[in-house]
Coordinates of C-alpha atoms in Angstrom, one line a residue:
M275 CA 53.8 -205.5 -128.9
A276 CA 53.5 -203.7 -132.2
G277 CA 52.9 -207.1 -133.9
I278 CA 50.1 -207.9 -131.5
G279 CA 48.5 -204.5 -132.2
R280 CA 48.6 -205.1 -135.9
F281 CA 47.1 -208.6 -135.5
I282 CA 44.2 -207.1 -133.4
Q283 CA 43.6 -204.4 -136.1
R284 CA 43.7 -206.9 -139.0
T285 CA 41.4 -209.4 -137.2
T286 CA 38.9 -206.6 -136.4
E287 CA 38.9 -205.3 -140.0
E288 CA 38.4 -208.8 -141.5
G289 CA 35.4 -209.5 -139.2
L290 CA 33.8 -206.2 -139.9
K291 CA 34.2 -206.6 -143.7
T292 CA 32.2 -209.8 -143.4
A293 CA 29.5 -208.2 -141.3
V294 CA 29.1 -204.9 -143.0
H295 CA 30.2 -205.0 -146.7
R296 CA 27.3 -205.8 -149.0
H297 CA 27.9 -203.6 -152.1
K298 CA 30.6 -203.1 -154.7
P299 CA 33.5 -201.0 -153.5
L300 CA 33.0 -198.2 -156.0
S301 CA 29.2 -197.9 -155.5
R302 CA 27.8 -195.2 -153.3
R303 CA 26.7 -197.7 -150.7
G304 CA 29.9 -199.6 -151.0
L305 CA 31.9 -196.5 -150.2
Q306 CA 29.7 -195.8 -147.2
E307 CA 30.2 -199.3 -145.9
R308 CA 34.0 -199.1 -146.2
L309 CA 34.1 -195.7 -144.5
F310 CA 32.1 -197.2 -141.6
T311 CA 34.5 -200.2 -141.4
L312 CA 37.4 -197.8 -141.3
A313 CA 35.8 -195.8 -138.4
F314 CA 34.8 -199.0 -136.5
R315 CA 38.4 -200.2 -136.3
Q316 CA 38.9 -198.1 -133.2
L317 CA 37.1 -197.9 -129.9
V318 CA 33.4 -197.2 -130.5
Y319 CA 31.5 -197.6 -127.2
P320 CA 33.1 -196.5 -124.0
Q321 CA 29.7 -197.3 -122.6
I322 CA 27.2 -199.8 -124.1
W323 CA 23.9 -198.2 -125.1
E324 CA 21.4 -200.9 -124.2
D325 CA 19.7 -201.0 -120.8
P326 CA 20.9 -203.9 -118.7
N327 CA 17.9 -203.7 -116.4
V328 CA 15.6 -204.4 -119.3
D329 CA 17.9 -207.2 -120.5
R330 CA 18.0 -208.9 -117.1
E331 CA 14.2 -208.6 -116.7
A332 CA 13.7 -210.2 -120.1
L333 CA 16.3 -213.0 -119.7
Q334 CA 15.2 -214.0 -116.1
L335 CA 18.6 -215.7 -115.7
K336 CA 18.8 -218.5 -113.2
S337 CA 21.8 -219.6 -111.2
G338 CA 23.9 -222.0 -113.2
E339 CA 22.7 -220.9 -116.7
R340 CA 25.0 -220.1 -119.6
L341 CA 24.5 -217.2 -122.0
I342 CA 26.3 -215.6 -124.9
A343 CA 26.3 -211.9 -125.5
I344 CA 28.0 -209.3 -127.8
A345 CA 30.5 -207.7 -125.5
S346 CA 30.6 -204.1 -126.7
G347 CA 31.7 -201.8 -123.9
G348 CA 31.1 -204.5 -121.3
C349 CA 28.5 -202.8 -119.1
N350 CA 25.9 -205.4 -119.8
A351 CA 28.0 -208.5 -119.8
L352 CA 29.4 -207.6 -116.4
S353 CA 25.9 -206.7 -115.1
Y354 CA 24.6 -210.1 -116.0
L355 CA 26.9 -211.6 -113.4
I356 CA 24.6 -210.2 -110.7
D357 CA 22.1 -213.0 -111.6
D358 CA 24.7 -215.7 -110.9
P359 CA 25.1 -217.4 -114.3
K360 CA 27.5 -220.2 -114.7
E361 CA 29.2 -218.6 -117.6
V362 CA 28.9 -215.4 -119.8
L363 CA 30.4 -215.9 -123.3
A364 CA 31.2 -212.4 -124.5
V365 CA 32.2 -212.0 -128.2
D366 CA 33.0 -208.9 -130.3
L367 CA 34.5 -208.2 -133.7
N368 CA 36.2 -205.0 -132.3
G369 CA 39.5 -205.6 -130.6
A370 CA 39.3 -202.4 -128.7
H371 CA 36.1 -203.6 -127.0
I372 CA 37.8 -206.8 -126.0
A373 CA 40.6 -204.9 -124.5
L374 CA 38.2 -202.7 -122.6
N375 CA 36.3 -205.7 -121.2
R376 CA 39.6 -207.3 -120.1
L377 CA 40.5 -204.1 -118.3
K378 CA 37.2 -204.1 -116.5
I379 CA 37.5 -207.7 -115.5
A380 CA 41.1 -207.1 -114.2
G381 CA 39.7 -204.1 -112.2
L382 CA 37.1 -206.3 -110.6
E383 CA 39.7 -208.8 -109.6
W384 CA 42.5 -206.6 -108.4
L385 CA 41.0 -203.2 -107.3
D386 CA 38.9 -202.3 -104.2
Q387 CA 35.4 -200.9 -104.8
G388 CA 36.5 -197.3 -104.4
E389 CA 39.4 -197.7 -106.9
F390 CA 37.1 -199.6 -109.3
F391 CA 34.4 -196.8 -109.2
R392 CA 37.0 -194.0 -109.6
F393 CA 38.5 -195.8 -112.6
F394 CA 35.3 -196.7 -114.5
G395 CA 32.6 -194.5 -112.8
R396 CA 34.5 -191.2 -112.8
A397 CA 37.2 -192.1 -115.3
E398 CA 39.0 -188.8 -115.0
S399 CA 41.7 -189.0 -112.4
R400 CA 45.5 -189.2 -112.8
A401 CA 45.4 -191.7 -109.9
N402 CA 43.8 -194.1 -112.4
I403 CA 47.0 -194.2 -114.4
A404 CA 49.1 -195.1 -111.4
V405 CA 46.6 -197.8 -110.5
Y406 CA 46.8 -199.2 -114.1
D407 CA 50.6 -199.3 -114.1
E408 CA 50.9 -200.8 -110.6
K409 CA 47.9 -203.2 -110.4
L410 CA 46.3 -203.8 -113.8
R411 CA 48.9 -203.7 -116.5
P412 CA 51.0 -206.6 -115.0
R413 CA 47.9 -208.8 -115.0
L414 CA 46.5 -208.1 -118.5
D415 CA 47.0 -210.5 -121.4
P416 CA 49.7 -209.3 -123.9
A417 CA 47.1 -208.2 -126.5
S418 CA 45.1 -206.0 -124.1
R419 CA 48.3 -204.6 -122.6
A420 CA 49.5 -203.7 -126.0
Y421 CA 46.3 -201.9 -126.8
W422 CA 46.2 -199.7 -123.6
D423 CA 50.0 -199.0 -123.8
G424 CA 49.6 -198.0 -127.5
R425 CA 49.5 -194.4 -128.6
D426 CA 46.5 -192.4 -129.9
L427 CA 46.8 -189.7 -132.6
S428 CA 47.9 -187.2 -130.0
G429 CA 50.8 -189.4 -128.9
R430 CA 49.4 -190.2 -125.5
R431 CA 49.0 -193.8 -124.2
R432 CA 45.4 -194.9 -124.7
I433 CA 45.1 -195.6 -121.0
D434 CA 45.6 -191.9 -120.3
A435 CA 41.9 -191.4 -121.4
F436 CA 41.0 -192.6 -117.9
A437 CA 42.6 -189.4 -116.6
R438 CA 40.7 -187.2 -119.0
N439 CA 37.1 -188.5 -118.8
F440 CA 37.2 -191.8 -120.7
Y441 CA 33.5 -191.3 -121.7
R442 CA 34.4 -188.4 -123.9
H443 CA 36.5 -190.8 -126.0
G444 CA 35.7 -193.4 -128.6
L445 CA 33.5 -192.8 -131.6
L446 CA 30.4 -192.5 -129.4
G447 CA 32.1 -190.1 -126.9
R448 CA 33.3 -187.8 -129.7
F449 CA 29.9 -188.0 -131.5
I450 CA 28.1 -186.8 -128.3
G451 CA 30.8 -184.1 -127.9
A452 CA 30.1 -182.9 -131.5
G453 CA 26.4 -182.8 -130.6
H454 CA 27.1 -180.5 -127.7
A455 CA 29.3 -178.3 -129.9
V456 CA 26.6 -177.9 -132.5
A457 CA 24.0 -177.1 -129.8
K458 CA 26.4 -174.4 -128.4
L459 CA 26.7 -172.8 -131.8
Y460 CA 22.9 -172.2 -131.7
G461 CA 23.0 -171.0 -128.0
A462 CA 21.5 -174.2 -126.6
R463 CA 22.6 -176.1 -123.5
L464 CA 21.9 -179.8 -123.5
D465 CA 22.7 -180.3 -119.9
T466 CA 19.8 -178.1 -118.8
V467 CA 17.7 -181.3 -118.8
L468 CA 19.9 -182.7 -116.0
Q469 CA 19.0 -179.7 -113.7
A470 CA 15.3 -180.6 -113.8
D471 CA 13.5 -181.7 -110.6
S472 CA 10.5 -183.4 -112.3
L473 CA 9.4 -184.9 -115.6
A474 CA 7.5 -181.7 -116.4
E475 CA 10.7 -179.7 -116.0
Q476 CA 12.6 -182.1 -118.1
R477 CA 10.0 -181.7 -120.9
Q478 CA 10.2 -177.9 -120.6
A479 CA 14.0 -178.1 -120.9
F480 CA 13.7 -180.3 -124.0
E481 CA 11.2 -178.0 -125.7
N482 CA 13.3 -174.9 -124.9
E483 CA 16.8 -176.2 -125.5
I484 CA 16.8 -179.3 -127.6
A485 CA 13.7 -179.6 -129.8
P486 CA 14.5 -176.4 -131.8
L487 CA 17.8 -177.8 -132.9
F488 CA 16.1 -180.4 -135.1
E489 CA 14.5 -177.7 -137.1
K490 CA 17.9 -176.1 -138.0
R491 CA 18.9 -176.5 -141.6
F492 CA 22.4 -177.5 -140.8
V493 CA 21.3 -180.2 -138.3
R494 CA 18.8 -181.6 -140.8
W495 CA 21.5 -181.6 -143.5
L496 CA 23.9 -183.5 -141.2
A497 CA 21.2 -186.0 -140.3
R498 CA 20.7 -186.9 -143.9
R499 CA 24.3 -188.1 -144.2
P500 CA 24.9 -191.7 -143.0
S501 CA 28.5 -190.9 -142.2
A502 CA 27.3 -188.3 -139.6
L503 CA 25.9 -191.2 -137.5
Y504 CA 28.9 -193.5 -137.7
G505 CA 29.7 -192.2 -134.2
L506 CA 26.6 -194.0 -132.9
G507 CA 27.9 -197.2 -134.4
I508 CA 25.2 -197.1 -137.1
P509 CA 26.4 -198.7 -140.4
P510 CA 24.6 -197.8 -143.7
A511 CA 22.2 -200.7 -143.6
Q512 CA 21.0 -199.8 -140.1
Y513 CA 20.8 -196.1 -141.1
T514 CA 18.4 -197.1 -143.9
A515 CA 16.2 -198.9 -141.4
L516 CA 16.3 -196.0 -139.0
A517 CA 15.4 -193.4 -141.7
S518 CA 12.4 -195.5 -142.7
D519 CA 10.9 -195.5 -139.2
G520 CA 9.0 -192.3 -139.7
P521 CA 7.1 -190.4 -142.4
D522 CA 9.1 -187.2 -141.9
G523 CA 12.6 -188.3 -142.5
I524 CA 15.6 -189.1 -140.3
A525 CA 15.7 -185.8 -138.4
S526 CA 12.2 -186.4 -137.1
V527 CA 13.1 -190.0 -136.0
L528 CA 16.1 -188.8 -134.2
K529 CA 14.1 -186.0 -132.5
R530 CA 11.5 -188.5 -131.2
R531 CA 14.3 -190.8 -129.8
V532 CA 16.1 -187.9 -128.1
E533 CA 12.7 -186.6 -126.7
R534 CA 12.1 -190.0 -125.1
L535 CA 15.6 -190.0 -123.6
A536 CA 15.0 -186.5 -122.2
C537 CA 11.4 -186.7 -121.1
D538 CA 10.2 -190.2 -120.4
F539 CA 12.4 -191.2 -117.4
P540 CA 13.5 -189.3 -114.3
V541 CA 17.0 -188.1 -115.0
R542 CA 18.2 -189.1 -111.5
E543 CA 17.4 -192.7 -112.5
N544 CA 18.7 -192.6 -116.1
Y545 CA 22.5 -192.7 -116.5
F546 CA 22.0 -192.8 -120.3
A547 CA 20.6 -189.3 -120.1
W548 CA 23.6 -188.2 -118.0
Q549 CA 26.0 -189.5 -120.6
A550 CA 24.0 -188.0 -123.5
F551 CA 23.4 -184.6 -122.0
G552 CA 26.2 -184.3 -119.4
R553 CA 29.0 -186.6 -120.8
R554 CA 29.5 -188.3 -117.5
Y555 CA 27.7 -190.3 -114.8
A556 CA 25.8 -188.5 -112.0
G557 CA 27.5 -190.2 -109.1
A558 CA 28.0 -193.4 -107.2
A559 CA 24.4 -193.7 -105.9
A560 CA 22.3 -196.3 -107.7
P561 CA 20.6 -196.3 -110.1
S562 CA 22.4 -193.4 -111.8
V563 CA 25.2 -195.7 -113.0
P564 CA 25.2 -199.1 -114.8
P565 CA 24.5 -202.0 -112.4
Y566 CA 28.1 -203.3 -112.5
L567 CA 29.3 -200.0 -111.0
E568 CA 26.8 -200.1 -108.1
A569 CA 28.7 -200.6 -104.8
A570 CA 26.2 -203.2 -103.6
H571 CA 27.0 -205.5 -106.4
F572 CA 30.8 -205.2 -106.2
P573 CA 31.5 -208.3 -103.9
A574 CA 29.4 -210.6 -106.1
L575 CA 30.9 -209.4 -109.3
R576 CA 34.4 -209.7 -108.0
E577 CA 33.7 -213.3 -107.0
R578 CA 32.2 -214.1 -110.4
A579 CA 34.4 -212.1 -112.7
S580 CA 36.3 -215.2 -113.9
R581 CA 33.0 -216.6 -115.3
I582 CA 33.2 -214.2 -118.3
T583 CA 34.9 -215.8 -121.3
L584 CA 35.9 -213.2 -123.9
R585 CA 36.6 -214.0 -127.5
H586 CA 37.5 -211.7 -130.5
I587 CA 35.3 -213.5 -132.9
S588 CA 31.8 -213.3 -134.5
F589 CA 28.7 -214.5 -132.7
T590 CA 28.0 -217.2 -135.3
E591 CA 31.6 -218.5 -135.3
R592 CA 31.5 -218.8 -131.5
L593 CA 28.3 -220.7 -131.5
Q594 CA 29.7 -223.2 -134.0
R595 CA 32.2 -224.2 -131.3
E596 CA 29.4 -224.9 -128.8
Q597 CA 27.7 -228.3 -128.2
A598 CA 24.1 -228.8 -129.2
R599 CA 21.5 -227.6 -126.6
S600 CA 24.2 -226.0 -124.4
L601 CA 23.1 -222.4 -124.0
D602 CA 20.2 -220.8 -122.0
A603 CA 20.3 -217.1 -123.3
Y604 CA 21.4 -215.0 -126.2
V605 CA 22.0 -211.2 -126.3
L606 CA 22.4 -209.9 -129.8
L607 CA 22.1 -206.2 -129.1
D608 CA 21.3 -204.6 -132.5
A609 CA 23.8 -206.6 -134.6
Q610 CA 21.1 -208.2 -136.8
D611 CA 20.3 -204.8 -138.3
W612 CA 23.7 -205.2 -140.1
M613 CA 23.1 -208.6 -141.5
N614 CA 21.8 -209.9 -144.9
D615 CA 19.4 -212.8 -145.1
A616 CA 22.1 -215.4 -145.5
T617 CA 24.0 -214.2 -142.5
L618 CA 20.8 -214.1 -140.4
T619 CA 20.0 -217.6 -141.4
A620 CA 23.4 -218.9 -140.5
L621 CA 23.2 -217.2 -137.1
W622 CA 19.7 -218.5 -136.3
S623 CA 20.6 -222.0 -137.5
E624 CA 23.3 -222.0 -134.8
I625 CA 21.0 -220.5 -132.2
A626 CA 18.5 -223.2 -132.9
R627 CA 21.2 -225.9 -132.7
T628 CA 22.7 -224.7 -129.4
A629 CA 19.6 -223.5 -127.6
K630 CA 18.2 -225.5 -124.7
P631 CA 14.4 -225.8 -124.4
G632 CA 13.2 -222.5 -122.9
A633 CA 16.2 -220.6 -124.0
R634 CA 15.7 -216.8 -124.4
V635 CA 16.9 -214.6 -127.3
I636 CA 16.8 -210.8 -127.0
F637 CA 17.8 -208.1 -129.4
R638 CA 16.9 -204.6 -130.5
T639 CA 16.2 -203.0 -133.9
A640 CA 16.7 -199.5 -135.1
A641 CA 13.2 -199.4 -136.6
D642 CA 10.0 -200.7 -135.1
E643 CA 10.0 -203.9 -137.0
R644 CA 10.1 -207.7 -136.4
L645 CA 13.1 -208.1 -138.7
L646 CA 13.2 -211.9 -138.9
P647 CA 9.9 -213.2 -140.5
G648 CA 10.4 -213.7 -144.2
R649 CA 14.2 -213.5 -143.9
V650 CA 14.9 -216.5 -141.6
P651 CA 13.4 -219.8 -142.9
D652 CA 10.1 -220.8 -141.1
E653 CA 11.5 -224.2 -140.1
I654 CA 14.1 -222.4 -138.0
L655 CA 12.0 -219.5 -136.7
S656 CA 9.0 -221.8 -135.8
L657 CA 11.1 -223.3 -133.1
F658 CA 10.9 -220.0 -131.2
R659 CA 7.9 -218.2 -129.8
Y660 CA 7.9 -214.4 -130.2
D661 CA 6.4 -212.7 -127.2
A662 CA 5.0 -209.5 -128.7
G663 CA 3.3 -208.2 -125.6
R664 CA 6.3 -208.7 -123.4
S665 CA 8.6 -207.2 -126.1
Q666 CA 6.5 -204.1 -126.3
E667 CA 6.4 -203.8 -122.5
L668 CA 10.1 -204.2 -122.1
G669 CA 10.9 -201.8 -124.9
A670 CA 8.9 -199.1 -123.1
K671 CA 11.2 -199.5 -120.1
D672 CA 14.4 -199.2 -122.0
R673 CA 16.0 -196.0 -120.7
S674 CA 18.5 -195.8 -123.5
S675 CA 15.6 -194.8 -125.7
I676 CA 17.4 -194.9 -129.0
Y677 CA 16.0 -198.0 -130.5
G678 CA 12.8 -198.6 -132.4
A679 CA 11.9 -201.9 -130.7
F680 CA 13.0 -204.5 -128.2
H681 CA 12.4 -208.2 -129.1
L682 CA 12.1 -211.4 -127.0
Y683 CA 12.0 -214.9 -128.5
Q684 CA 11.9 -218.2 -126.5
R685 CA 12.6 -221.7 -127.6
H686 CA 9.4 -223.6 -127.1
D687 CA 10.0 -227.2 -128.3
A688 CA 10.4 -230.0 -125.7

């Protein structure tokens, strides 16, 4: 088991080096990139931070279609099953994310709906550990079993996080926890937003409790350090794009994103707000949890769970194994923010080769920018139509609120 764990870690690190490292090791940016790689070797996203409702509306998946997506925490890949695709290819460079996805798939296949929700919706019961040992552990592949049986820095098995609010773990969970600790130092309570009964009350809570924090000298100092945002899964290249998305510096950009999360959507309908300001989900009633956790979808997801194909590999490498014109949809999350021009071109060359006519490609960017024109050759990009109006409309609906823009491309040649 230890050998499997070392293999997972080594494969993760090698893939991340290829994706993130752009500068010499002893340069300032090179050191930042290597610190990020070190941090990203562990679990980053206990919950994915892109809105699956927006993804599904953009993709308009039809029964029998095939799509490929970055797996991350699995919330979106599982939610796509609602639309009855033939197959969801889910890839990730992070071995911990692969292990989390396999655990969720095993949960769909072997737990009843109540057990599944307690495990992944509440994620803070000792009963979850007994369920893991009795029902899930025997059915996991060796690599995933080795990951969850492995020990964290405290000496506990990693699976024990599901008895102690799993969503407070991982880089993202700890980053959010640190934000709550800083707010508490200044006498502010972020969860006040969740007690509001209207958008007006949400805005008042934001103005009273959250907005003043972004004017604090210590908070602004922290925001200027790329390493402070590693907990959001933001590598140095993406930090640069984020910082350039406003005239007043990174703190003002972050403030606008948090304001949107707190004020633009009713909190009862926004589980991203519950995770950010409450560090948990509100409850079982839709739509305060990700779609894959909604009780109404459980029977269909259980039946279709085997349609997810997980691979610990890069997006481009997985596409290279696909036949020409074999895929209907592509979900890139924000991964392209990490890529240089050569990597982007290699990726879109494979997308162009494997895309069926009418195939849809969606992704997000940290800044409000198109990203691809001028970086991907015109002979490749001209095969796809960018829907600017639809992209802007869908971006406005994205409850996660942390990105600068949402983008939708569609293959238009016959």
